[in-house]
Amino acid sequence: MFERLFWQLCLFVGLALPSSFGWGFDEKPPNILFIFADDHAYEAIGALGHTDIDTPNLDRLTRSGTTFTRAYNMGAWGGAVCVASRCMLLTGRYLWHARAVYDSADSERAAGRFWTEYMRGAGYESYFTGKWHVKADASRAFDHARNIRGGMPNQTKEGYLRPIEGQPDKWSPFDPSVGGFWKGGKHWSEVVADDAVDFLDQAAQRDQPFFMYVAFNAPHDPRQSPKEYIDRYPLDRIRLPLSFQAEYPYKDAIGCGENLRDERLAPFPRSEYAVKVNRQEYYAIISHMDTQIGRILDALQATGKQDNTWIFFTADHGLAVGHHGLLGKQNMYEHSVRVPFIVVAPSVGQGEQIDTPIYLQDVMPTTLQLAAVDRPDHVQFKSLLPLLKERGGPHYDAIYGAYTKQQRMVVDDGYKLILYPNVPKVRLFHVASDPHEMTDLANDPKYQPVIRKLFETFRQLQQETGDTLDLSAVFPNLAS
């Protein structure tokens, strides 16, 4: 409370704020615009090399700012990966520590141990619209909150196990009668943009710094968009993923079989036709969201506050959409654990890329540092400001990943080790030279030292993240 009153007093009397803001913000703290997508894979931005998709406004952000090319989500304790991702984001805690407070998240918020509460305490006026999906009261977490959505727009039974080539498709991505993103009469992505533009109009009239949390449900399924966006992607434009396969051999043992909702979005085994249609609809809803992001960026420019605003764009996790015979995000492959992460600010390099591995939840402590808030003891993720200032450098020793009790992962020194306890199976990929993860090195004797070293690193990360799953009996040859 004292901090918030202090900043408001400084703004009122025109005092210079502490120089700890750095980055040229010596008179007042920067505004924060956080734009958050759902199910948006790293590859699904045109400017990042994926020419199959049109994203002119996200391309605009990449040209204007710095992209972290290896941003990861740490994983999930259940099928709704977004739940864990957002709980980590808002509490600042690593995966299993976040799970420990998930059910009492509103108590955490009320006690002030929430991203939103720290920003408000630093004098920020806060705005929210869109997907929330955390067990905390969003209407209390922000000064202004509209159209607070749950996990996903409603899917219909016709939206599953489709399409089948040669048979009529009973589900259409641009049919408003099926509800989903069309429920309420206007596409939810357009509603989010409407809210954000209105918030910016309000913020333009005030001197108080703003913190905007703009959360799209797109491109989560049901992947719906106006017909004009579908028409941009005729099937002969859609390429299959290089890692396409009809069936992932371990799908059932790792929790990605026919009982997982996300995987039922296309028929088993996967056909080239079904994957192309699913990717067509995926690209279309992303392009539609991109148009809405353009509206938000234009509105920010119109406020006259753009030169004192930091923009962050990322997503809660990626999505397979046909890679490795998978459709969902409940796996440890790059297409599902890796996300786009773009930072735009006046003092941040333009059109630059940083390859240092990070977690997407690092955005939380980054904004706390911008707001001159000391990182609380329970916040385990790290600020990105040192990396942005130095254009890279050391950050985390290695990257950890997990999905329920069925999958584990560690990424270090260009390699990725994936562990499937229920098979049991070890997979090893050199992601630096094999970005599509198509060559499994685990059975090559010369890589056994690499596997053992990665396993030891993984066990160390288990302690840091609160992971109590004991794999020493499952993989006795790896334990030192």
CSV table of C-alpha atoms in Angstrom, one decimal:
chain,number,residue,atom,x,y,z
A,1,MET,CA,0.0,0.0,0.0
A,2,PHE,CA,2.8,2.4,0.9
A,3,GLU,CA,4.5,1.8,-2.4
A,4,ARG,CA,1.4,2.5,-4.4
A,5,LEU,CA,0.7,5.8,-2.5
A,6,PHE,CA,4.4,6.7,-3.0
A,7,TRP,CA,4.2,6.3,-6.8
A,8,GLN,CA,0.9,8.2,-7.0
A,9,LEU,CA,2.3,11.0,-5.0
A,10,CYS,CA,5.4,11.2,-7.2
A,11,LEU,CA,3.2,11.3,-10.3
A,12,PHE,CA,1.0,14.0,-8.7
A,13,VAL,CA,3.7,16.4,-7.7
A,14,GLY,CA,6.0,15.6,-10.7
A,15,LEU,CA,8.9,14.2,-8.8
A,16,ALA,CA,11.6,12.2,-10.5
A,17,LEU,CA,11.3,8.5,-9.8
A,18,PRO,CA,14.3,6.4,-8.7
A,19,SER,CA,16.8,5.8,-11.5
A,20,SER,CA,16.6,2.0,-10.8
A,21,PHE,CA,14.0,1.8,-13.6
A,22,GLY,CA,16.9,2.2,-16.1
A,23,TRP,CA,16.2,1.9,-19.8
A,24,GLY,CA,15.6,5.6,-19.9
A,25,PHE,CA,12.5,5.7,-17.6
A,26,ASP,CA,13.8,8.2,-15.1
A,27,GLU,CA,10.7,10.3,-14.7
A,28,LYS,CA,7.9,7.7,-14.3
A,29,PRO,CA,7.5,3.9,-14.5
A,30,PRO,CA,6.7,2.4,-17.9
A,31,ASN,CA,3.3,1.2,-18.9
A,32,ILE,CA,3.0,-2.6,-19.4
A,33,LEU,CA,0.9,-4.2,-22.2
A,34,PHE,CA,0.9,-8.0,-21.8
A,35,ILE,CA,-0.7,-9.8,-24.7
A,36,PHE,CA,-1.3,-13.5,-24.1
A,37,ALA,CA,-2.4,-16.2,-26.5
A,38,ASP,CA,-3.5,-19.8,-25.9
A,39,ASP,CA,-2.1,-22.8,-27.8
A,40,HIS,CA,0.2,-20.6,-29.9
A,41,ALA,CA,3.3,-22.5,-31.0
A,42,TYR,CA,6.6,-20.8,-31.6
A,43,GLU,CA,6.5,-21.8,-35.3
A,44,ALA,CA,3.2,-20.0,-36.0
A,45,ILE,CA,4.5,-16.5,-36.7
A,46,GLY,CA,5.5,-15.6,-40.2
A,47,ALA,CA,8.5,-13.4,-39.3
A,48,LEU,CA,10.0,-16.3,-37.3
A,49,GLY,CA,10.5,-18.2,-40.5
A,50,HIS,CA,7.1,-20.0,-40.9
A,51,THR,CA,6.1,-18.7,-44.3
A,52,ASP,CA,2.9,-20.9,-44.3
A,53,ILE,CA,1.1,-18.4,-42.0
A,54,ASP,CA,0.2,-14.7,-42.4
A,55,THR,CA,0.8,-12.7,-39.2
A,56,PRO,CA,1.5,-9.1,-40.3
A,57,ASN,CA,1.0,-7.5,-36.8
A,58,LEU,CA,3.0,-10.1,-34.9
A,59,ASP,CA,5.6,-9.7,-37.6
A,60,ARG,CA,5.4,-6.0,-36.8
A,61,LEU,CA,6.2,-6.7,-33.2
A,62,THR,CA,9.2,-9.0,-34.1
A,63,ARG,CA,10.6,-6.2,-36.3
A,64,SER,CA,10.1,-3.6,-33.5
A,65,GLY,CA,11.5,-5.6,-30.6
A,66,THR,CA,13.5,-8.6,-29.4
A,67,THR,CA,12.4,-12.2,-29.7
A,68,PHE,CA,13.5,-14.9,-27.3
A,69,THR,CA,13.7,-17.9,-29.6
A,70,ARG,CA,13.8,-20.6,-26.8
A,71,ALA,CA,11.0,-19.7,-24.4
A,72,TYR,CA,9.5,-22.7,-22.7
A,73,ASN,CA,6.5,-23.6,-20.5
A,74,MET,CA,7.5,-25.9,-17.6
A,75,GLY,CA,4.6,-28.2,-18.1
A,76,ALA,CA,1.4,-29.2,-16.3
A,77,TRP,CA,-0.1,-31.5,-13.6
A,78,GLY,CA,-3.2,-32.2,-15.8
A,79,GLY,CA,-4.6,-32.2,-19.3
A,80,ALA,CA,-5.5,-28.4,-19.1
A,81,VAL,CA,-1.9,-27.3,-19.6
A,82,CYS,CA,-3.0,-23.7,-19.6
A,83,VAL,CA,-4.1,-24.0,-16.0
A,84,ALA,CA,-0.6,-24.8,-14.7
A,85,SER,CA,1.0,-22.3,-17.0
A,86,ARG,CA,-1.2,-19.4,-15.8
A,87,CYS,CA,-0.9,-20.4,-12.1
A,88,MET,CA,2.9,-20.3,-12.5
A,89,LEU,CA,2.6,-17.0,-14.3
A,90,LEU,CA,0.5,-15.3,-11.6
A,91,THR,CA,2.2,-16.7,-8.6
A,92,GLY,CA,5.8,-16.8,-9.9
A,93,ARG,CA,6.3,-20.3,-8.6
A,94,TYR,CA,7.8,-23.3,-10.4
A,95,LEU,CA,5.4,-26.0,-11.5
A,96,TRP,CA,4.9,-28.2,-8.5
A,97,HIS,CA,5.1,-25.4,-6.0
A,98,ALA,CA,2.4,-23.7,-8.1
A,99,ARG,CA,0.3,-26.8,-7.9
A,100,ALA,CA,0.6,-26.6,-4.1
A,101,VAL,CA,-1.2,-23.2,-4.1
A,102,TYR,CA,-3.5,-23.7,-7.0
A,103,ASP,CA,-6.6,-24.6,-5.1
A,104,SER,CA,-6.0,-21.7,-2.7
A,105,ALA,CA,-5.1,-19.2,-5.4
A,106,ASP,CA,-7.6,-16.6,-4.3
A,107,SER,CA,-6.1,-16.7,-0.8
A,108,GLU,CA,-2.8,-16.0,-2.4
A,109,ARG,CA,-4.2,-13.1,-4.3
A,110,ALA,CA,-5.9,-11.7,-1.2
A,111,ALA,CA,-2.6,-12.0,0.7
A,112,GLY,CA,-0.9,-10.0,-2.1
A,113,ARG,CA,1.2,-12.8,-3.5
A,114,PHE,CA,0.0,-12.4,-7.0
A,115,TRP,CA,1.5,-10.6,-10.1
A,116,THR,CA,-1.5,-8.3,-10.3
A,117,GLU,CA,-1.3,-7.3,-6.6
A,118,TYR,CA,2.4,-6.4,-6.8
A,119,MET,CA,1.7,-4.2,-9.9
A,120,ARG,CA,-1.2,-2.5,-8.2
A,121,GLY,CA,0.9,-2.0,-5.1
A,122,ALA,CA,3.5,-0.2,-7.2
A,123,GLY,CA,1.0,2.3,-8.3
A,124,TYR,CA,-0.3,0.7,-11.6
A,125,GLU,CA,-3.9,0.9,-12.8
A,126,SER,CA,-4.7,-2.6,-13.9
A,127,TYR,CA,-6.9,-3.9,-16.7
A,128,PHE,CA,-7.9,-7.4,-17.7
A,129,THR,CA,-10.0,-9.0,-20.4
A,130,GLY,CA,-10.3,-12.5,-21.8
A,131,LYS,CA,-9.1,-15.9,-20.6
A,132,TRP,CA,-8.3,-16.3,-16.9
A,133,HIS,CA,-8.6,-20.0,-15.9
A,134,VAL,CA,-7.1,-19.6,-12.4
A,135,LYS,CA,-8.9,-20.2,-9.1
A,136,ALA,CA,-8.8,-16.6,-8.1
A,137,ASP,CA,-11.3,-13.8,-8.5
A,138,ALA,CA,-10.2,-11.8,-11.6
A,139,SER,CA,-12.7,-9.0,-10.8
A,140,ARG,CA,-10.8,-8.4,-7.5
A,141,ALA,CA,-7.4,-9.0,-9.0
A,142,PHE,CA,-7.7,-6.0,-11.4
A,143,ASP,CA,-9.0,-2.4,-11.1
A,144,HIS,CA,-11.0,-3.1,-14.3
A,145,ALA,CA,-11.9,-6.5,-15.6
A,146,ARG,CA,-14.3,-7.4,-18.5
A,147,ASN,CA,-15.5,-10.5,-20.3
A,148,ILE,CA,-13.7,-12.9,-17.9
A,149,ARG,CA,-13.7,-16.2,-19.7
A,150,GLY,CA,-13.1,-19.7,-18.5
A,151,GLY,CA,-10.9,-22.3,-20.1
A,152,MET,CA,-12.1,-22.6,-23.6
A,153,PRO,CA,-15.2,-21.8,-25.8
A,154,ASN,CA,-17.6,-24.7,-25.9
A,155,GLN,CA,-16.8,-27.5,-28.3
A,156,THR,CA,-19.5,-29.7,-29.9
A,157,LYS,CA,-19.4,-33.4,-30.5
A,158,GLU,CA,-19.3,-32.8,-34.2
A,159,GLY,CA,-16.0,-31.0,-33.6
A,160,TYR,CA,-14.2,-34.2,-32.7
A,161,LEU,CA,-12.6,-37.0,-34.8
A,162,ARG,CA,-12.9,-34.9,-37.9
A,163,PRO,CA,-12.6,-34.5,-40.8
A,164,ILE,CA,-12.7,-37.7,-42.7
A,165,GLU,CA,-11.7,-37.4,-46.4
A,166,GLY,CA,-14.6,-38.2,-48.7
A,167,GLN,CA,-17.2,-37.7,-46.0
A,168,PRO,CA,-19.3,-34.6,-45.4
A,169,ASP,CA,-18.0,-32.5,-42.5
A,170,LYS,CA,-20.7,-31.7,-40.1
A,171,TRP,CA,-18.7,-29.0,-38.3
A,172,SER,CA,-17.7,-25.6,-39.8
A,173,PRO,CA,-15.2,-23.1,-38.4
A,174,PHE,CA,-17.2,-20.2,-39.6
A,175,ASP,CA,-20.7,-21.4,-38.6
A,176,PRO,CA,-21.9,-19.1,-35.7
A,177,SER,CA,-24.7,-21.6,-34.9
A,178,VAL,CA,-22.3,-24.0,-33.2
A,179,GLY,CA,-21.4,-21.4,-30.6
A,180,GLY,CA,-17.8,-21.6,-29.3
A,181,PHE,CA,-16.0,-18.4,-30.1
A,182,TRP,CA,-19.2,-17.1,-31.6
A,183,LYS,CA,-21.2,-17.4,-28.4
A,184,GLY,CA,-22.7,-14.0,-27.5
A,185,GLY,CA,-22.9,-12.8,-31.1
A,186,LYS,CA,-19.3,-11.6,-31.7
A,187,HIS,CA,-16.1,-13.6,-32.0
A,188,TRP,CA,-14.3,-13.6,-28.7
A,189,SER,CA,-11.0,-12.4,-30.2
A,190,GLU,CA,-12.9,-9.3,-31.4
A,191,VAL,CA,-14.4,-8.8,-28.0
A,192,VAL,CA,-11.0,-8.9,-26.4
A,193,ALA,CA,-9.7,-6.3,-28.8
A,194,ASP,CA,-12.7,-4.1,-28.2
A,195,ASP,CA,-12.1,-4.2,-24.5
A,196,ALA,CA,-8.4,-3.5,-24.9
A,197,VAL,CA,-9.0,-0.6,-27.2
A,198,ASP,CA,-11.5,0.9,-24.8
A,199,PHE,CA,-9.1,0.4,-21.8
A,200,LEU,CA,-6.4,2.2,-23.8
A,201,ASP,CA,-8.7,5.1,-24.5
A,202,GLN,CA,-9.3,5.4,-20.8
A,203,ALA,CA,-5.6,5.1,-19.9
A,204,ALA,CA,-4.8,7.9,-22.4
A,205,GLN,CA,-6.7,10.3,-20.2
A,206,ARG,CA,-4.7,9.4,-17.0
A,207,ASP,CA,-1.2,10.0,-15.8
A,208,GLN,CA,-1.1,6.8,-13.7
A,209,PRO,CA,0.9,4.0,-15.3
A,210,PHE,CA,-1.1,1.1,-16.6
A,211,PHE,CA,-0.7,-2.7,-16.5
A,212,MET,CA,-2.9,-4.4,-19.1
A,213,TYR,CA,-3.3,-8.2,-19.2
A,214,VAL,CA,-5.0,-9.0,-22.5
A,215,ALA,CA,-5.7,-12.7,-22.8
A,216,PHE,CA,-7.0,-14.2,-26.0
A,217,ASN,CA,-8.6,-17.7,-26.0
A,218,ALA,CA,-7.4,-18.0,-29.6
A,219,PRO,CA,-6.0,-20.1,-31.2
A,220,HIS,CA,-7.3,-22.8,-28.8
A,221,ASP,CA,-10.0,-25.0,-30.3
A,222,PRO,CA,-12.7,-24.9,-31.4
A,223,ARG,CA,-10.5,-23.1,-34.0
A,224,GLN,CA,-13.1,-20.8,-35.5
A,225,SER,CA,-12.8,-17.7,-37.6
A,226,PRO,CA,-14.7,-15.8,-40.3
A,227,LYS,CA,-14.7,-17.5,-43.7
A,228,GLU,CA,-12.4,-14.9,-45.2
A,229,TYR,CA,-9.6,-16.1,-43.0
A,230,ILE,CA,-10.2,-19.8,-43.8
A,231,ASP,CA,-10.2,-18.8,-47.5
A,232,ARG,CA,-6.7,-17.5,-47.1
A,233,TYR,CA,-5.5,-21.0,-46.5
A,234,PRO,CA,-6.5,-23.4,-49.3
A,235,LEU,CA,-5.4,-26.9,-48.5
A,236,ASP,CA,-2.8,-26.8,-51.4
A,237,ARG,CA,-1.1,-24.1,-49.4
A,238,ILE,CA,-0.9,-26.2,-46.2
A,239,ARG,CA,2.3,-28.3,-45.8
A,240,LEU,CA,2.4,-31.3,-43.5
A,241,PRO,CA,4.9,-31.0,-40.6
A,242,LEU,CA,8.2,-32.7,-41.3
A,243,SER,CA,7.6,-34.9,-38.3
A,244,PHE,CA,4.2,-36.0,-39.4
A,245,GLN,CA,3.3,-39.6,-38.6
A,246,ALA,CA,0.1,-41.5,-38.6
A,247,GLU,CA,0.4,-42.7,-35.0
A,248,TYR,CA,2.8,-41.9,-32.1
A,249,PRO,CA,4.0,-45.2,-30.8
A,250,TYR,CA,3.9,-44.3,-27.1
A,251,LYS,CA,0.7,-42.2,-27.2
A,252,ASP,CA,-1.3,-44.3,-24.7
A,253,ALA,CA,1.4,-44.8,-22.1
A,254,ILE,CA,2.3,-41.1,-22.1
A,255,GLY,CA,-1.4,-39.9,-21.7
A,256,CYS,CA,-1.9,-38.8,-25.3
A,257,GLY,CA,-4.2,-41.5,-26.6
A,258,GLU,CA,-7.9,-41.4,-27.5
A,259,ASN,CA,-9.0,-40.7,-24.0
A,260,LEU,CA,-7.3,-37.2,-24.1
A,261,ARG,CA,-9.8,-34.6,-25.3
A,262,ASP,CA,-7.2,-32.7,-27.4
A,263,GLU,CA,-6.1,-35.8,-29.3
A,264,ARG,CA,-9.7,-36.6,-30.3
A,265,LEU,CA,-9.9,-33.5,-32.5
A,266,ALA,CA,-8.7,-35.6,-35.5
A,267,PRO,CA,-9.3,-39.2,-36.4
A,268,PHE,CA,-6.9,-42.1,-35.5
A,269,PRO,CA,-4.7,-42.9,-37.2
A,270,ARG,CA,-3.9,-39.4,-38.4
A,271,SER,CA,-4.4,-38.8,-42.1
A,272,GLU,CA,-2.6,-36.2,-44.2
A,273,TYR,CA,-6.0,-34.7,-45.1
A,274,ALA,CA,-7.2,-34.3,-41.4
A,275,VAL,CA,-3.9,-32.8,-40.3
A,276,LYS,CA,-4.0,-30.3,-43.2
A,277,VAL,CA,-7.6,-29.2,-42.3
A,278,ASN,CA,-6.7,-28.8,-38.7
A,279,ARG,CA,-3.7,-26.7,-39.6
A,280,GLN,CA,-5.8,-24.7,-42.0
A,281,GLU,CA,-8.2,-23.8,-39.2
A,282,TYR,CA,-5.2,-23.2,-36.8
A,283,TYR,CA,-3.6,-20.7,-39.2
A,284,ALA,CA,-6.9,-19.0,-39.9
A,285,ILE,CA,-7.8,-18.3,-36.2
A,286,ILE,CA,-4.2,-17.1,-35.6
A,287,SER,CA,-4.5,-14.7,-38.5
A,288,HIS,CA,-7.8,-13.4,-37.2
A,289,MET,CA,-6.3,-12.9,-33.8
A,290,ASP,CA,-3.4,-11.1,-35.4
A,291,THR,CA,-5.8,-8.6,-37.0
A,292,GLN,CA,-7.2,-7.9,-33.5
A,293,ILE,CA,-3.7,-7.5,-32.1
A,294,GLY,CA,-3.1,-4.9,-34.9
A,295,ARG,CA,-6.1,-2.9,-33.6
A,296,ILE,CA,-4.6,-2.9,-30.1
A,297,LEU,CA,-1.2,-1.8,-31.3
A,298,ASP,CA,-2.9,1.0,-33.3
A,299,ALA,CA,-4.9,2.1,-30.3
A,300,LEU,CA,-1.7,2.2,-28.1
A,301,GLN,CA,0.0,4.4,-30.7
A,302,ALA,CA,-3.0,6.7,-30.7
A,303,THR,CA,-2.7,7.2,-26.9
A,304,GLY,CA,0.7,9.0,-27.3
A,305,LYS,CA,2.0,6.6,-24.6
A,306,GLN,CA,3.8,4.1,-26.8
A,307,ASP,CA,7.2,5.5,-26.1
A,308,ASN,CA,6.8,4.8,-22.4
A,309,THR,CA,5.2,1.3,-22.8
A,310,TRP,CA,6.7,-2.1,-22.7
A,311,ILE,CA,4.8,-4.7,-24.8
A,312,PHE,CA,5.1,-8.4,-24.2
A,313,PHE,CA,3.6,-11.1,-26.4
A,314,THR,CA,3.7,-14.8,-25.6
A,315,ALA,CA,1.4,-17.8,-25.1
A,316,ASP,CA,0.8,-20.3,-22.3
A,317,HIS,CA,2.1,-23.2,-24.4
A,318,GLY,CA,2.4,-24.5,-27.9
A,319,LEU,CA,0.5,-27.1,-29.9
A,320,ALA,CA,1.3,-30.2,-32.0
A,321,VAL,CA,-1.4,-30.0,-34.7
A,322,GLY,CA,-0.1,-33.0,-36.5
A,323,HIS,CA,3.6,-33.2,-35.4
A,324,HIS,CA,4.7,-36.6,-34.4
A,325,GLY,CA,1.1,-38.0,-34.8
A,326,LEU,CA,-0.1,-35.7,-32.0
A,327,LEU,CA,-2.7,-32.9,-31.9
A,328,GLY,CA,-2.5,-31.4,-28.4
A,329,LYS,CA,0.0,-29.8,-26.1
A,330,GLN,CA,0.4,-32.6,-23.6
A,331,ASN,CA,3.9,-33.6,-24.7
A,332,MET,CA,7.5,-32.6,-24.3
A,333,TYR,CA,8.3,-31.8,-27.9
A,334,GLU,CA,9.4,-28.4,-29.0
A,335,HIS,CA,6.1,-27.7,-30.9
A,336,SER,CA,4.2,-28.0,-27.6
A,337,VAL,CA,6.5,-26.8,-24.8
A,338,ARG,CA,8.0,-23.9,-26.7
A,339,VAL,CA,6.3,-20.6,-27.4
A,340,PRO,CA,6.8,-17.2,-29.1
A,341,PHE,CA,8.1,-14.5,-26.7
A,342,ILE,CA,8.5,-11.0,-28.0
A,343,VAL,CA,9.5,-7.8,-26.1
A,344,VAL,CA,9.0,-4.4,-27.6
A,345,ALA,CA,10.2,-1.2,-25.8
A,346,PRO,CA,12.0,2.0,-26.7
A,347,SER,CA,15.4,0.7,-25.4
A,348,VAL,CA,15.1,-2.9,-26.5
A,349,GLY,CA,16.9,-4.0,-29.6
A,350,GLN,CA,14.8,-4.0,-32.8
A,351,GLY,CA,14.5,-7.0,-35.0
A,352,GLU,CA,16.9,-8.9,-32.7
A,353,GLN,CA,16.8,-12.4,-31.3
A,354,ILE,CA,18.1,-13.9,-28.1
A,355,ASP,CA,18.7,-17.7,-28.1
A,356,THR,CA,19.2,-18.0,-24.3
A,357,PRO,CA,16.6,-20.5,-23.0
A,358,ILE,CA,14.0,-18.9,-20.7
A,359,TYR,CA,10.6,-19.7,-19.3
A,360,LEU,CA,7.6,-17.7,-20.5
A,361,GLN,CA,6.7,-17.0,-16.8
A,362,ASP,CA,9.9,-14.8,-16.6
A,363,VAL,CA,7.6,-12.0,-17.8
A,364,MET,CA,6.2,-11.7,-14.3
A,365,PRO,CA,9.5,-10.8,-12.5
A,366,THR,CA,10.6,-8.7,-15.5
A,367,THR,CA,7.6,-6.4,-15.1
A,368,LEU,CA,8.2,-6.3,-11.3
A,369,GLN,CA,11.7,-5.1,-11.9
A,370,LEU,CA,10.4,-2.5,-14.3
A,371,ALA,CA,8.0,-1.3,-11.6
A,372,ALA,CA,10.8,-1.1,-9.1
A,373,VAL,CA,9.4,-4.0,-7.0
A,374,ASP,CA,11.9,-6.2,-5.3
A,375,ARG,CA,11.4,-9.8,-6.4
A,376,PRO,CA,9.5,-11.5,-3.6
A,377,ASP,CA,11.1,-14.6,-1.9
A,378,HIS,CA,8.5,-17.0,-3.3
A,379,VAL,CA,9.0,-15.8,-7.0
A,380,GLN,CA,11.3,-18.4,-8.6
A,381,PHE,CA,11.3,-17.2,-12.2
A,382,LYS,CA,13.8,-14.6,-13.2
A,383,SER,CA,13.8,-11.1,-14.8
A,384,LEU,CA,14.8,-10.9,-18.4
A,385,LEU,CA,16.1,-7.3,-18.1
A,386,PRO,CA,19.8,-8.5,-17.8
A,387,LEU,CA,19.4,-10.6,-20.9
A,388,LEU,CA,17.8,-7.8,-22.8
A,389,LYS,CA,20.5,-5.3,-21.8
A,390,GLU,CA,23.4,-7.6,-22.6
A,391,ARG,CA,21.7,-9.2,-25.7
A,392,GLY,CA,21.9,-12.6,-24.1
A,393,GLY,CA,24.1,-14.4,-21.5
A,394,PRO,CA,23.6,-16.9,-18.7
A,395,HIS,CA,20.1,-17.4,-17.2
A,396,TYR,CA,19.0,-20.9,-16.2
A,397,ASP,CA,21.4,-23.9,-15.8
A,398,ALA,CA,18.9,-26.1,-17.8
A,399,ILE,CA,15.2,-26.2,-18.7
A,400,TYR,CA,12.8,-28.6,-16.9
A,401,GLY,CA,9.6,-30.0,-18.2
A,402,ALA,CA,6.9,-32.4,-17.0
A,403,TYR,CA,3.4,-33.7,-17.8
A,404,THR,CA,1.5,-35.4,-14.9
A,405,LYS,CA,3.4,-38.5,-13.8
A,406,GLN,CA,3.7,-39.8,-17.4
A,407,GLN,CA,6.4,-37.6,-19.0
A,408,ARG,CA,9.6,-35.7,-17.9
A,409,MET,CA,12.1,-33.6,-19.8
A,410,VAL,CA,15.3,-31.7,-19.5
A,411,VAL,CA,17.0,-29.5,-22.1
A,412,ASP,CA,20.6,-28.6,-21.7
A,413,ASP,CA,23.6,-27.8,-23.9
A,414,GLY,CA,21.7,-28.4,-27.2
A,415,TYR,CA,20.2,-31.7,-26.1
A,416,LYS,CA,16.8,-32.8,-24.9
A,417,LEU,CA,16.2,-35.9,-22.8
A,418,ILE,CA,12.6,-37.1,-22.6
A,419,LEU,CA,11.6,-39.8,-20.1
A,420,TYR,CA,8.5,-42.0,-20.3
A,421,PRO,CA,8.2,-43.8,-17.0
A,422,ASN,CA,5.2,-45.9,-18.0
A,423,VAL,CA,6.8,-47.4,-21.1
A,424,PRO,CA,9.6,-47.2,-19.9
A,425,LYS,CA,11.4,-45.3,-22.6
A,426,VAL,CA,14.3,-42.8,-22.9
A,427,ARG,CA,14.4,-40.5,-25.9
A,428,LEU,CA,17.3,-38.2,-26.7
A,429,PHE,CA,17.3,-35.4,-29.4
A,430,HIS,CA,20.0,-32.9,-30.3
A,431,VAL,CA,17.5,-30.1,-30.8
A,432,ALA,CA,20.2,-27.6,-31.8
A,433,SER,CA,20.8,-29.6,-35.0
A,434,ASP,CA,17.5,-31.5,-35.2
A,435,PRO,CA,14.9,-28.9,-34.4
A,436,HIS,CA,12.0,-31.1,-35.6
A,437,GLU,CA,13.2,-33.9,-33.2
A,438,MET,CA,13.2,-36.6,-35.8
A,439,THR,CA,16.4,-38.5,-34.9
A,440,ASP,CA,16.3,-40.3,-31.6
A,441,LEU,CA,19.9,-40.8,-30.3
A,442,ALA,CA,19.0,-42.7,-27.2
A,443,ASN,CA,20.0,-46.2,-28.5
A,444,ASP,CA,23.4,-45.0,-29.8
A,445,PRO,CA,26.0,-46.2,-27.3
A,446,LYS,CA,28.2,-43.1,-27.8
A,447,TYR,CA,25.4,-40.9,-26.3
A,448,GLN,CA,25.0,-42.8,-23.1
A,449,PRO,CA,27.3,-40.4,-21.2
A,450,VAL,CA,25.2,-37.5,-22.4
A,451,ILE,CA,22.0,-39.3,-21.2
A,452,ARG,CA,23.5,-40.0,-17.8
A,453,LYS,CA,24.7,-36.4,-17.4
A,454,LEU,CA,21.3,-35.0,-18.5
A,455,PHE,CA,19.5,-37.4,-16.0
A,456,GLU,CA,21.6,-36.1,-13.2
A,457,THR,CA,20.8,-32.5,-14.2
A,458,PHE,CA,17.1,-33.5,-14.3
A,459,ARG,CA,17.3,-34.9,-10.8
A,460,GLN,CA,18.7,-31.6,-9.6
A,461,LEU,CA,15.9,-29.7,-11.3
A,462,GLN,CA,13.4,-32.0,-9.6
A,463,GLN,CA,14.5,-30.6,-6.3
A,464,GLU,CA,14.2,-27.0,-7.4
A,465,THR,CA,10.7,-27.5,-9.0
A,466,GLY,CA,9.2,-29.6,-6.2
A,467,ASP,CA,9.0,-32.7,-8.3
A,468,THR,CA,8.7,-35.8,-6.0
A,469,LEU,CA,8.4,-38.4,-8.7
A,470,ASP,CA,11.1,-41.0,-8.1
A,471,LEU,CA,12.5,-42.4,-11.4
A,472,SER,CA,15.6,-44.1,-10.1
A,473,ALA,CA,13.8,-47.5,-10.0
A,474,VAL,CA,12.3,-47.0,-13.4
A,475,PHE,CA,15.7,-46.0,-15.0
A,476,PRO,CA,18.2,-47.7,-12.8
A,477,ASN,CA,21.0,-47.6,-15.4
A,478,LEU,CA,20.8,-43.8,-15.4
A,479,ALA,CA,21.0,-43.1,-11.7
A,480,SER,CA,24.6,-42.5,-10.6
